[in-house]
Amino acid sequence: MKVLLLLGLVAFASADNTRFEGEKVFRLKPVLDEHVTLIKDLANSIEVDFWRPENAELVTIDIDVDIHVPAMYLDIVSTILHQNDMEHEVLIEDLQSAIEGQIDNGPSPRTHSYTKYNNFHKVQSWINYMVSSNSDLISKQTIGNSYEGRPMTLLKLGKKSSSVKPAIFMDCGIHAREWISPAFCQWFVKEALSTYGSDSQMTSLLNEMDVYVLPVLNVDGYDYTHKSNRMWRKTRSRRSGTSCIGADPNRNFDAGWCTVGASSNPCSDTYCGSRPESEIEAKNVADFIRRNKSDIKAYITVHSYSQLLLFPYAYTFELAATHSELMKVAEGASAALRSLYGTRYTSGPAAATIYPAAGGSDDWAYDLGVKYSYTFELRDTGRYGFLLPESQIKPTCEETMLAVKYIAAYVQKNLY
C-alpha cells in the first residue's frame, strides 16, 4: 500500500521526546472506509499519538480523529492526507508553543493556586494544609503507594459522625496529561469547605453524606508530565519482557477487561496491563471501593477532553439496567453545567456516545453495585485538547461544580 511504502523511508523514533517543537495536532475527518484503513495503517507504521479517540482501533467513519504527529513525519502525513482526499485541519500548529502557552502569566508561583496547574509536590502540600486547617470537616488517609512509591492520598469530606454515612467517591487524574482534571478535584474541595454553612445544598450534603476525593490517581504519571514529558498518559510501571513503560489505568479495571478498545501491546497508550488491577494505582482504588462498597452510593471520575458526561457501559453496547435513570440524571447535570457559561455537554452511555472501551473504572464500579457511576470529560472539544489554558481553569471548574452538585443532590435524595 502506498502509505506503507512512503512510511518505510522514515526511521522510527523510539526515544522519549520531551520537547515538541514543530509538532502538530491534526483533526482528521474520515468519511470513507478507505480513510479509516489509512489512519490505522498510519498508526501501525509511525509513532502517532492519538488524542481522540484513544487508539487507532477505535477510529470509524464520521468521527473526528485528533492526532499529534512528530515533526519528522509531518511531510509524509500531509502528503498522504492530500493524496487520499481526506478532510483535515490543523488544531495546534506548534505543540511546544501550545504547552508553553498553557501557562498564562509566566512561571507558576511557588505556592499552590487554584487557577494554576499545580505539580504533585504542591498538591501534597495543599492536602496537608487543607486537612490541618479544616480538621472538623476533612481528613486524609493513604490508600496505598504508587509503583514508584508516591502516596495516594484520599480526602474524606463531611461532618464528623458517630455512625457510618453514605458516601460519594470521586477521583481525578487517572490519565497523567489531563491536567484540568486534578485542578477540578482541588477546586471541589475548596468550594465544599468554603461554602459549608452558607450554601444550603453543600451543608446538607456534608452533614448527611461523606465525599471521598482522590485529587490525583495516577500520581507517578502526573509527576512525570510536570518533570519530563507533558504528553505522558499511562502509569510508570515496568515489566519484564519489554522496555515500554506503564499501562493505561482506565483500561486496567476488571470490567470486560481488554476485550475492546484496549491494547495488549505494552507499548500502546491504551495497554490494558498484564491482568486486571496489575497497576497498583488501580488496585489501590478498587480495594478501597470494595472495602466500602456498602457505603459508596456514587462514583465520579474526571477526565478531559470532549465535554461529555458518560455512564455505563463502555465495554458493551448493552444498556445498563438503570439506563433511563442514569440518563435522566446526566441530562439534568449537563443542563446545570450549561446554565453558567453555555458550555454544551453530550450525555449518554460511553460505548454508544463515543466508542467502546473495556476496563474502565466507571463500568467496574457500576458492576460492583455502585448505582450512580459517571465519567466527566471536561473542556474543551479540541481547540486546545489536553493543553487547556490556565485562564480556563476557573470557568471550567465553576460550571463542572454545578453538575457534580446536581448529581450529589440527586444521590442524596435517592439513597439505596
Coordinates of N, CA, C and O in Angstrom, one line a residue, residues 181-345:
S181 N -8.2 17.9 35.1 CA -8.9 17.0 36.0 C -8.5 17.2 37.4 O -9.3 17.5 38.3
P182 N -7.2 17.0 37.8 CA -6.8 17.3 39.2 C -7.1 18.7 39.6 O -7.4 18.9 40.8
A183 N -7.1 19.6 38.7 CA -7.4 21.0 39.1 C -8.9 21.1 39.5 O -9.2 21.8 40.5
F184 N -9.7 20.3 38.9 CA -11.1 20.3 39.4 C -11.3 19.7 40.8 O -12.0 20.2 41.6
C185 N -10.6 18.6 41.0 CA -10.7 18.0 42.4 C -10.3 18.9 43.5 O -10.9 19.0 44.5
Q186 N -9.2 19.7 43.2 CA -8.8 20.7 44.2 C -9.8 21.8 44.3 O -10.1 22.2 45.4
W187 N -10.4 22.2 43.2 CA -11.4 23.2 43.3 C -12.6 22.8 44.1 O -13.2 23.5 44.9
F188 N -13.0 21.5 43.8 CA -14.2 20.9 44.5 C -14.0 21.0 46.0 O -14.9 21.4 46.8
V189 N -12.8 20.6 46.5 CA -12.5 20.6 47.9 C -12.6 22.0 48.5 O -13.2 22.2 49.5
K190 N -12.0 22.9 47.8 CA -12.0 24.3 48.2 C -13.5 24.8 48.3 O -13.9 25.4 49.4
E191 N -14.3 24.6 47.3 CA -15.7 25.0 47.3 C -16.5 24.4 48.4 O -17.3 25.0 49.1
A192 N -16.3 23.1 48.6 CA -17.1 22.3 49.6 C -16.8 22.9 51.0 O -17.7 23.2 51.7
L193 N -15.5 23.1 51.3 CA -15.2 23.6 52.6 C -15.6 25.1 52.8 O -16.0 25.5 53.9
S194 N -15.4 25.9 51.8 CA -15.6 27.4 51.9 C -17.1 27.7 51.9 O -17.5 28.7 52.4
T195 N -18.0 26.8 51.3 CA -19.4 27.1 51.2 C -20.2 26.4 52.3 O -21.4 26.6 52.4
Y196 N -19.6 25.4 53.0 CA -20.3 24.7 54.1 C -20.7 25.7 55.1 O -19.9 26.6 55.6
G197 N -22.0 25.7 55.4 CA -22.6 26.6 56.4 C -23.3 27.8 55.7 O -24.1 28.4 56.4
S198 N -22.9 28.1 54.5 CA -23.6 29.2 53.8 C -24.4 28.7 52.6 O -25.5 29.2 52.3
D199 N -23.9 27.7 51.9 CA -24.7 27.1 50.8 C -25.5 25.9 51.4 O -24.9 25.0 51.9
S200 N -26.8 26.1 51.3 CA -27.7 25.1 51.9 C -27.5 23.7 51.4 O -27.5 22.7 52.1
Q201 N -27.3 23.6 50.1 CA -27.1 22.3 49.5 C -25.8 21.6 49.9 O -25.8 20.4 50.3
M202 N -24.7 22.3 49.9 CA -23.4 21.8 50.3 C -23.4 21.4 51.8 O -22.9 20.4 52.2
T203 N -24.1 22.3 52.6 CA -24.2 22.0 54.0 C -24.9 20.7 54.3 O -24.5 19.8 55.0
S204 N -26.1 20.6 53.6 CA -26.9 19.3 53.7 C -26.1 18.1 53.3 O -26.1 17.1 53.9
L205 N -25.4 18.2 52.1 CA -24.6 17.1 51.6 C -23.6 16.6 52.6 O -23.5 15.4 52.9
L206 N -22.8 17.6 53.1 CA -21.7 17.2 54.0 C -22.2 16.8 55.4 O -21.5 16.1 56.1
N207 N -23.4 17.2 55.8 CA -24.0 16.8 57.0 C -24.5 15.3 56.9 O -24.3 14.5 57.9
E208 N -25.0 15.0 55.8 CA -25.7 13.7 55.6 C -24.8 12.7 54.9 O -25.1 11.5 55.1
M209 N -23.9 13.1 54.2 CA -23.0 12.2 53.4 C -21.6 12.5 53.6 O -21.2 13.6 54.0
D210 N -20.7 11.6 53.2 CA -19.3 11.9 53.1 C -18.9 11.9 51.6 O -19.5 11.2 50.8
V211 N -17.9 12.7 51.2 CA -17.4 12.7 49.9 C -15.9 12.4 49.9 O -15.2 13.1 50.5
Y212 N -15.6 11.3 49.3 CA -14.2 10.9 49.2 C -13.6 11.5 47.9 O -14.2 11.4 46.8
V213 N -12.5 12.2 48.0 CA -11.9 12.8 46.8 C -10.4 12.4 46.7 O -9.6 12.5 47.7
L214 N -10.1 11.7 45.6 CA -8.7 11.4 45.3 C -8.2 12.4 44.3 O -8.5 12.3 43.1
P215 N -7.4 13.4 44.7 CA -7.1 14.5 43.9 C -6.2 14.1 42.6 O -6.4 14.7 41.6
V216 N -5.4 13.1 42.8 CA -4.6 12.6 41.7 C -4.5 11.0 41.9 O -3.9 10.6 42.8
L217 N -5.1 10.3 40.9 CA -5.0 8.9 41.0 C -3.6 8.4 40.4 O -2.9 7.6 41.1
N218 N -3.3 8.8 39.2 CA -2.1 8.4 38.6 C -0.9 9.3 39.0 O -0.4 10.1 38.2
V219 N -0.5 9.1 40.2 CA 0.5 10.1 40.8 C 1.8 10.1 40.1 O 2.5 11.1 39.9
D220 N 2.3 8.9 39.7 CA 3.6 8.8 39.0 C 3.6 9.4 37.7 O 4.4 10.2 37.3
G221 N 2.5 9.1 36.9 CA 2.4 9.7 35.6 C 2.2 11.2 35.6 O 2.8 11.9 34.8
Y222 N 1.4 11.7 36.6 CA 1.2 13.1 36.7 C 2.5 13.8 37.0 O 2.8 14.9 36.4
D223 N 3.3 13.3 37.9 CA 4.6 13.9 38.3 C 5.5 13.9 37.0 O 6.2 14.9 36.8
Y224 N 5.4 12.8 36.3 CA 6.3 12.7 35.0 C 5.9 13.8 34.0 O 6.8 14.3 33.3
T225 N 4.6 14.1 33.9 CA 4.2 15.1 32.9 C 4.7 16.5 33.3 O 4.9 17.3 32.4
H226 N 4.9 16.7 34.6 CA 5.4 18.0 35.0 C 6.9 18.1 34.9 O 7.5 19.2 34.7
K227 N 7.6 16.9 35.0 CA 9.1 16.9 35.0 C 9.7 16.5 33.7 O 10.8 17.0 33.5
S228 N 9.1 15.7 32.9 CA 9.8 15.1 31.8 C 9.0 15.1 30.5 O 9.6 15.5 29.5
N229 N 7.8 14.7 30.5 CA 7.1 14.6 29.2 C 5.6 15.0 29.4 O 4.8 14.2 29.9
R230 N 5.3 16.2 28.9 CA 3.9 16.7 29.1 C 2.8 15.8 28.6 O 1.7 15.9 29.0
M231 N 3.2 15.0 27.5 CA 2.1 14.3 26.8 C 2.0 12.8 27.3 O 1.3 12.0 26.8
W232 N 2.6 12.5 28.5 CA 2.5 11.2 29.0 C 1.1 10.9 29.5 O 0.5 11.8 30.1
R233 N 0.6 9.7 29.3 CA -0.7 9.3 29.7 C -0.8 8.2 30.7 O -1.7 8.3 31.6
K234 N 0.0 7.2 30.6 CA -0.1 6.0 31.4 C 0.5 6.1 32.8 O 1.0 7.1 33.2
T235 N 0.5 4.9 33.5 CA 1.3 4.8 34.7 C 2.8 4.7 34.4 O 3.2 4.9 33.2
R236 N 3.6 4.5 35.3 CA 5.1 4.4 35.1 C 5.7 3.1 35.5 O 6.8 2.9 35.8
S237 N 4.8 2.0 35.5 CA 5.3 0.7 35.9 C 6.2 0.1 34.9 O 6.1 0.4 33.7
R238 N 7.0 -0.8 35.3 CA 7.9 -1.6 34.4 C 7.6 -3.0 34.5 O 7.2 -3.5 35.6
R239 N 7.8 -3.7 33.4 CA 7.5 -5.2 33.4 C 8.6 -5.9 32.6 O 9.2 -5.3 31.7
S240 N 8.8 -7.1 33.0 CA 9.8 -7.9 32.2 C 9.3 -8.2 30.8 O 8.1 -8.3 30.6
G241 N 10.3 -8.3 29.9 CA 10.0 -8.7 28.5 C 9.7 -7.5 27.6 O 9.5 -7.7 26.4
T242 N 9.7 -6.3 28.2 CA 9.5 -5.1 27.3 C 10.2 -3.9 27.9 O 10.3 -3.8 29.2
S243 N 10.7 -3.0 27.1 CA 11.3 -1.8 27.6 C 10.2 -0.7 27.7 O 10.5 0.4 28.2
C244 N 9.0 -0.9 27.2 CA 8.0 0.1 27.2 C 7.4 0.2 28.6 O 7.3 -0.8 29.4
I245 N 7.1 1.4 29.0 CA 6.7 1.7 30.4 C 5.2 2.0 30.5 O 4.6 2.6 29.7
G246 N 4.6 1.5 31.6 CA 3.3 1.9 32.0 C 2.2 1.1 31.3 O 2.3 0.4 30.3
A247 N 1.0 1.3 31.9 CA -0.3 0.8 31.4 C -1.3 1.9 31.5 O -1.1 2.8 32.3
D248 N -2.4 1.8 30.8 CA -3.5 2.7 30.9 C -4.3 2.3 32.1 O -5.0 1.3 32.1
P249 N -4.3 3.1 33.2 CA -5.1 2.7 34.4 C -6.6 2.6 34.1 O -7.3 1.8 34.8
N250 N -7.1 3.3 33.1 CA -8.5 3.2 32.9 C -8.8 2.2 31.8 O -9.9 2.2 31.2
R251 N -7.9 1.3 31.6 CA -8.2 0.0 30.9 C -7.8 -1.2 31.7 O -7.8 -2.3 31.3
N252 N -7.5 -0.9 33.0 CA -6.9 -1.9 33.9 C -7.9 -2.5 34.9 O -7.5 -3.3 35.8
F253 N -9.2 -2.0 34.9 CA -10.1 -2.5 35.9 C -10.8 -3.7 35.3 O -10.9 -3.9 34.1
D254 N -11.4 -4.5 36.2 CA -12.0 -5.8 35.8 C -13.4 -5.6 35.3 O -14.4 -6.0 36.0
A255 N -13.5 -5.0 34.2 CA -14.8 -4.8 33.5 C -14.7 -5.0 32.0 O -14.3 -4.2 31.3
G256 N -15.0 -6.3 31.6 CA -14.8 -6.7 30.3 C -13.3 -6.5 29.8 O -13.0 -6.3 28.7
W257 N -12.4 -6.7 30.8 CA -11.0 -6.4 30.7 C -10.4 -6.8 29.3 O -10.5 -8.0 28.9
C258 N -9.8 -5.8 28.7 CA -9.0 -6.0 27.4 C -9.8 -6.6 26.3 O -9.2 -7.2 25.4
T259 N -11.1 -6.6 26.3 CA -11.9 -7.2 25.2 C -12.1 -6.2 24.0 O -12.2 -6.7 22.9
V260 N -12.2 -4.9 24.3 CA -12.4 -4.0 23.2 C -11.9 -2.6 23.6 O -11.9 -2.3 24.8
G261 N -11.4 -1.9 22.6 CA -10.9 -0.5 22.8 C -9.7 -0.4 23.7 O -9.4 0.6 24.3
A262 N -9.0 -1.5 23.9 CA -7.8 -1.6 24.7 C -6.8 -2.4 24.0 O -7.1 -3.2 23.1
S263 N -5.5 -2.3 24.3 CA -4.5 -3.0 23.6 C -3.7 -3.9 24.6 O -3.5 -3.6 25.7
S264 N -3.3 -5.1 24.0 CA -2.4 -6.0 24.8 C -1.0 -5.7 24.5 O -0.1 -6.4 25.0
N265 N -0.7 -4.7 23.8 CA 0.7 -4.3 23.4 C 1.2 -3.3 24.5 O 0.7 -2.2 24.6
P266 N 2.3 -3.7 25.3 CA 2.8 -2.8 26.3 C 3.2 -1.5 25.9 O 3.3 -0.5 26.7
C267 N 3.5 -1.3 24.6 CA 3.9 0.0 24.1 C 2.8 0.9 23.7 O 3.0 2.1 23.5
S268 N 1.6 0.4 23.7 CA 0.4 1.2 23.4 C 0.0 2.1 24.5 O 0.1 1.7 25.7
D269 N -0.6 3.3 24.2 CA -1.1 4.2 25.2 C -2.4 3.6 25.8 O -2.8 4.1 26.9
T270 N -3.0 2.6 25.2 CA -4.2 2.0 25.8 C -3.9 0.6 26.3 O -4.8 -0.2 26.3
Y271 N -2.6 0.3 26.6 CA -2.3 -1.0 27.1 C -3.1 -1.3 28.3 O -3.1 -0.5 29.3
C272 N -3.7 -2.5 28.3 CA -4.6 -2.8 29.4 C -3.9 -3.4 30.6 O -4.6 -3.7 31.7
G273 N -2.6 -3.6 30.6 CA -1.9 -4.2 31.7 C -1.8 -5.7 31.5 O -2.4 -6.3 30.6
S274 N -1.0 -6.4 32.3 CA -0.8 -7.8 32.2 C -2.0 -8.6 32.7 O -2.2 -9.8 32.4
R275 N -2.8 -8.0 33.5 CA -4.0 -8.6 34.1 C -4.9 -7.5 34.7 O -4.3 -6.4 35.0
P276 N -6.1 -7.8 35.1 CA -6.9 -6.7 35.7 C -6.2 -6.3 37.1 O -5.8 -7.2 37.8
E277 N -6.2 -5.0 37.3 CA -5.5 -4.5 38.5 C -4.0 -4.8 38.6 O -3.5 -4.9 39.7
S278 N -3.4 -5.0 37.5 CA -1.9 -5.2 37.5 C -1.3 -3.9 37.9 O -0.2 -3.9 38.5
E279 N -1.9 -2.8 37.7 CA -1.4 -1.5 38.1 C -1.8 -1.2 39.5 O -3.0 -1.2 39.8
I280 N -0.8 -1.0 40.4 CA -1.0 -0.8 41.8 C -2.0 0.3 42.1 O -2.8 0.3 43.0
E281 N -1.9 1.4 41.2 CA -2.8 2.5 41.5 C -4.3 2.1 41.3 O -5.2 2.5 42.0
A282 N -4.6 1.3 40.2 CA -5.9 0.8 40.0 C -6.3 -0.1 41.1 O -7.5 0.0 41.6
K283 N -5.4 -1.0 41.5 CA -5.7 -1.9 42.6 C -6.0 -1.2 43.9 O -7.0 -1.6 44.7
N284 N -5.3 -0.2 44.2 CA -5.5 0.6 45.5 C -6.9 1.2 45.5 O -7.6 1.2 46.6
V285 N -7.3 1.8 44.4 CA -8.6 2.4 44.3 C -9.7 1.3 44.4 O -10.7 1.4 45.2
A286 N -9.5 0.2 43.7 CA -10.5 -0.9 43.7 C -10.6 -1.5 45.0 O -11.7 -1.8 45.5
D287 N -9.5 -1.7 45.7 CA -9.5 -2.3 47.1 C -10.3 -1.4 48.0 O -11.1 -1.9 48.8
F288 N -10.1 -0.1 47.9 CA -10.8 0.8 48.8 C -12.3 0.8 48.6 O -13.1 0.7 49.5
I289 N -12.7 0.9 47.3 CA -14.1 0.9 47.0 C -14.7 -0.5 47.4 O -15.9 -0.5 47.9
R290 N -14.0 -1.6 47.1 CA -14.6 -2.9 47.6 C -14.8 -2.9 49.1 O -15.8 -3.4 49.5
R291 N -13.8 -2.4 49.8 CA -13.9 -2.4 51.3 C -15.1 -1.6 51.8 O -15.7 -1.9 52.8
N292 N -15.5 -0.6 51.0 CA -16.5 0.4 51.4 C -17.7 0.4 50.5 O -18.5 1.3 50.5
K293 N -17.9 -0.7 49.8 CA -19.0 -0.7 48.8 C -20.4 -0.6 49.4 O -21.3 -0.1 48.7
S294 N -20.6 -1.0 50.6 CA -21.9 -0.9 51.2 C -22.3 0.6 51.4 O -23.5 0.9 51.5
D295 N -21.3 1.4 51.6 CA -21.5 2.9 51.9 C -21.4 3.8 50.6 O -22.0 4.8 50.6
I296 N -20.6 3.4 49.6 CA -20.4 4.2 48.5 C -21.6 4.1 47.5 O -21.8 3.0 46.9
K297 N -22.3 5.2 47.3 CA -23.5 5.2 46.5 C -23.3 5.8 45.1 O -24.2 5.7 44.3
A298 N -22.2 6.5 45.0 CA -21.9 7.1 43.6 C -20.4 7.2 43.4 O -19.7 7.3 44.3
Y299 N -20.1 7.0 42.2 CA -18.7 7.0 41.7 C -18.6 8.0 40.6 O -19.3 8.0 39.6
I300 N -17.7 9.0 40.7 CA -17.5 10.0 39.7 C -16.0 10.1 39.4 O -15.1 10.2 40.3
T301 N -15.7 9.9 38.1 CA -14.3 10.0 37.7 C -14.1 11.1 36.6 O -15.0 11.3 35.7
V302 N -13.1 11.9 36.7 CA -13.0 13.2 35.9 C -11.8 13.1 35.0 O -10.7 12.8 35.4
H303 N -12.1 13.3 33.7 CA -11.1 13.2 32.6 C -11.2 14.5 31.8 O -12.0 15.4 32.0
S304 N -10.4 14.6 30.8 CA -10.6 15.5 29.7 C -10.0 14.9 28.4 O -9.3 13.9 28.5
Y305 N -10.4 15.3 27.2 CA -11.3 16.4 26.9 C -12.4 15.9 26.1 O -12.4 14.7 25.6
S306 N -13.4 16.7 25.8 CA -14.5 16.4 24.8 C -15.9 16.9 25.2 O -16.8 16.9 24.5
Q307 N -16.0 17.4 26.5 CA -17.3 17.9 27.0 C -18.4 16.9 26.9 O -19.4 17.0 26.2
L308 N -18.2 15.8 27.7 CA -19.1 14.7 27.7 C -19.4 14.3 29.2 O -18.6 14.5 30.1
L309 N -20.6 13.8 29.4 CA -21.0 13.2 30.7 C -21.5 11.8 30.4 O -22.6 11.6 29.9
L310 N -20.6 10.8 30.7 CA -20.8 9.5 30.3 C -21.2 8.6 31.5 O -20.8 8.9 32.6
F311 N -21.8 7.5 31.2 CA -22.1 6.5 32.2 C -22.1 5.1 31.5 O -22.0 5.0 30.3
P312 N -22.2 4.0 32.3 CA -22.0 2.7 31.8 C -23.1 2.4 30.7 O -24.3 2.9 30.9
Y313 N -22.7 1.6 29.7 CA -21.5 0.9 29.7 C -20.5 1.4 28.6 O -21.0 1.9 27.6
A314 N -19.2 1.1 28.8 CA -18.3 1.4 27.8 C -17.8 0.1 27.1 O -17.4 0.0 26.0
Y315 N -17.8 -1.0 27.9 CA -17.3 -2.3 27.4 C -18.3 -3.1 26.6 O -17.9 -4.1 26.0
T316 N -19.5 -2.6 26.6 CA -20.5 -3.3 25.8 C -21.6 -2.3 25.3 O -21.7 -1.2 26.0
F317 N -22.2 -2.6 24.2 CA -23.3 -1.7 23.7 C -24.6 -2.0 24.5 O -25.6 -1.2 24.3
E318 N -24.7 -3.0 25.3 CA -25.9 -3.3 26.1 C -26.1 -2.1 27.0 O -25.2 -1.5 27.6
L319 N -27.4 -1.8 27.2 CA -27.7 -0.7 28.1 C -27.7 -1.2 29.6 O -28.0 -2.3 29.9
A320 N -27.3 -0.3 30.4 CA -27.2 -0.6 31.9 C -28.7 -0.8 32.4 O -29.6 -0.3 31.8
A321 N -28.8 -1.6 33.4 CA -30.1 -1.9 34.0 C -30.9 -0.7 34.4 O -32.1 -0.6 34.3
T322 N -30.1 0.3 34.8 CA -30.8 1.6 35.3 C -30.5 2.7 34.3 O -30.4 3.9 34.6
H323 N -30.5 2.3 33.0 CA -30.1 3.3 31.9 C -30.9 4.6 32.0 O -30.4 5.7 31.9
S324 N -32.3 4.4 32.0 CA -33.1 5.6 31.9 C -32.9 6.6 33.1 O -32.8 7.8 32.9
E325 N -32.6 6.1 34.3 CA -32.4 6.9 35.4 C -31.0 7.6 35.3 O -30.8 8.8 35.5
L326 N -30.0 6.8 34.9 CA -28.7 7.4 34.7 C -28.7 8.5 33.6 O -28.0 9.5 33.8
M327 N -29.5 8.3 32.6 CA -29.6 9.3 31.5 C -30.3 10.5 32.0 O -29.9 11.7 31.8
K328 N -31.3 10.4 32.8 CA -32.1 11.5 33.3 C -31.2 12.4 34.2 O -31.2 13.6 34.1
V329 N -30.4 11.7 35.1 CA -29.5 12.5 36.0 C -28.4 13.2 35.2 O -28.1 14.3 35.4
A330 N -27.9 12.5 34.2 CA -26.8 13.1 33.4 C -27.3 14.3 32.6 O -26.6 15.3 32.5
E331 N -28.5 14.2 32.1 CA -29.0 15.3 31.3 C -29.4 16.5 32.2 O -29.1 17.7 31.9
G332 N -29.8 16.2 33.4 CA -30.0 17.3 34.4 C -28.7 17.9 34.8 O -28.7 19.2 34.9
A333 N -27.7 17.1 35.0 CA -26.4 17.7 35.4 C -25.8 18.5 34.3 O -25.2 19.6 34.5
S334 N -25.9 18.0 33.0 CA -25.4 18.8 31.9 C -26.1 20.1 31.7 O -25.5 21.1 31.4
A335 N -27.4 20.1 32.0 CA -28.2 21.4 31.9 C -27.7 22.3 33.0 O -27.6 23.5 32.7
A336 N -27.5 21.8 34.2 CA -27.0 22.7 35.3 C -25.6 23.3 34.9 O -25.4 24.5 35.1
L337 N -24.8 22.5 34.3 CA -23.4 22.9 33.9 C -23.6 24.0 32.8 O -22.9 25.1 32.9
R338 N -24.5 23.8 31.8 CA -24.6 24.7 30.7 C -25.2 26.1 31.2 O -25.0 27.1 30.5
S339 N -25.9 26.1 32.3 CA -26.6 27.3 32.7 C -25.6 28.4 33.1 O -26.0 29.6 33.0
L340 N -24.4 28.1 33.3 CA -23.4 29.2 33.8 C -22.8 29.9 32.6 O -22.9 31.1 32.5
Y341 N -22.1 29.2 31.7 CA -21.4 29.8 30.6 C -21.9 29.3 29.2 O -21.3 29.7 28.2
G342 N -22.9 28.5 29.2 CA -23.4 28.0 27.9 C -22.6 26.8 27.3 O -22.8 26.5 26.2
T343 N -21.7 26.3 28.1 CA -20.9 25.2 27.6 C -21.8 23.9 27.4 O -22.5 23.5 28.4
R344 N -21.7 23.4 26.2 CA -22.6 22.2 25.9 C -21.9 20.9 26.1 O -20.8 20.7 25.5
Y345 N -22.5 20.0 26.9 CA -22.0 18.7 27.1 C -23.0 17.7 26.4 O -24.2 18.0 26.3

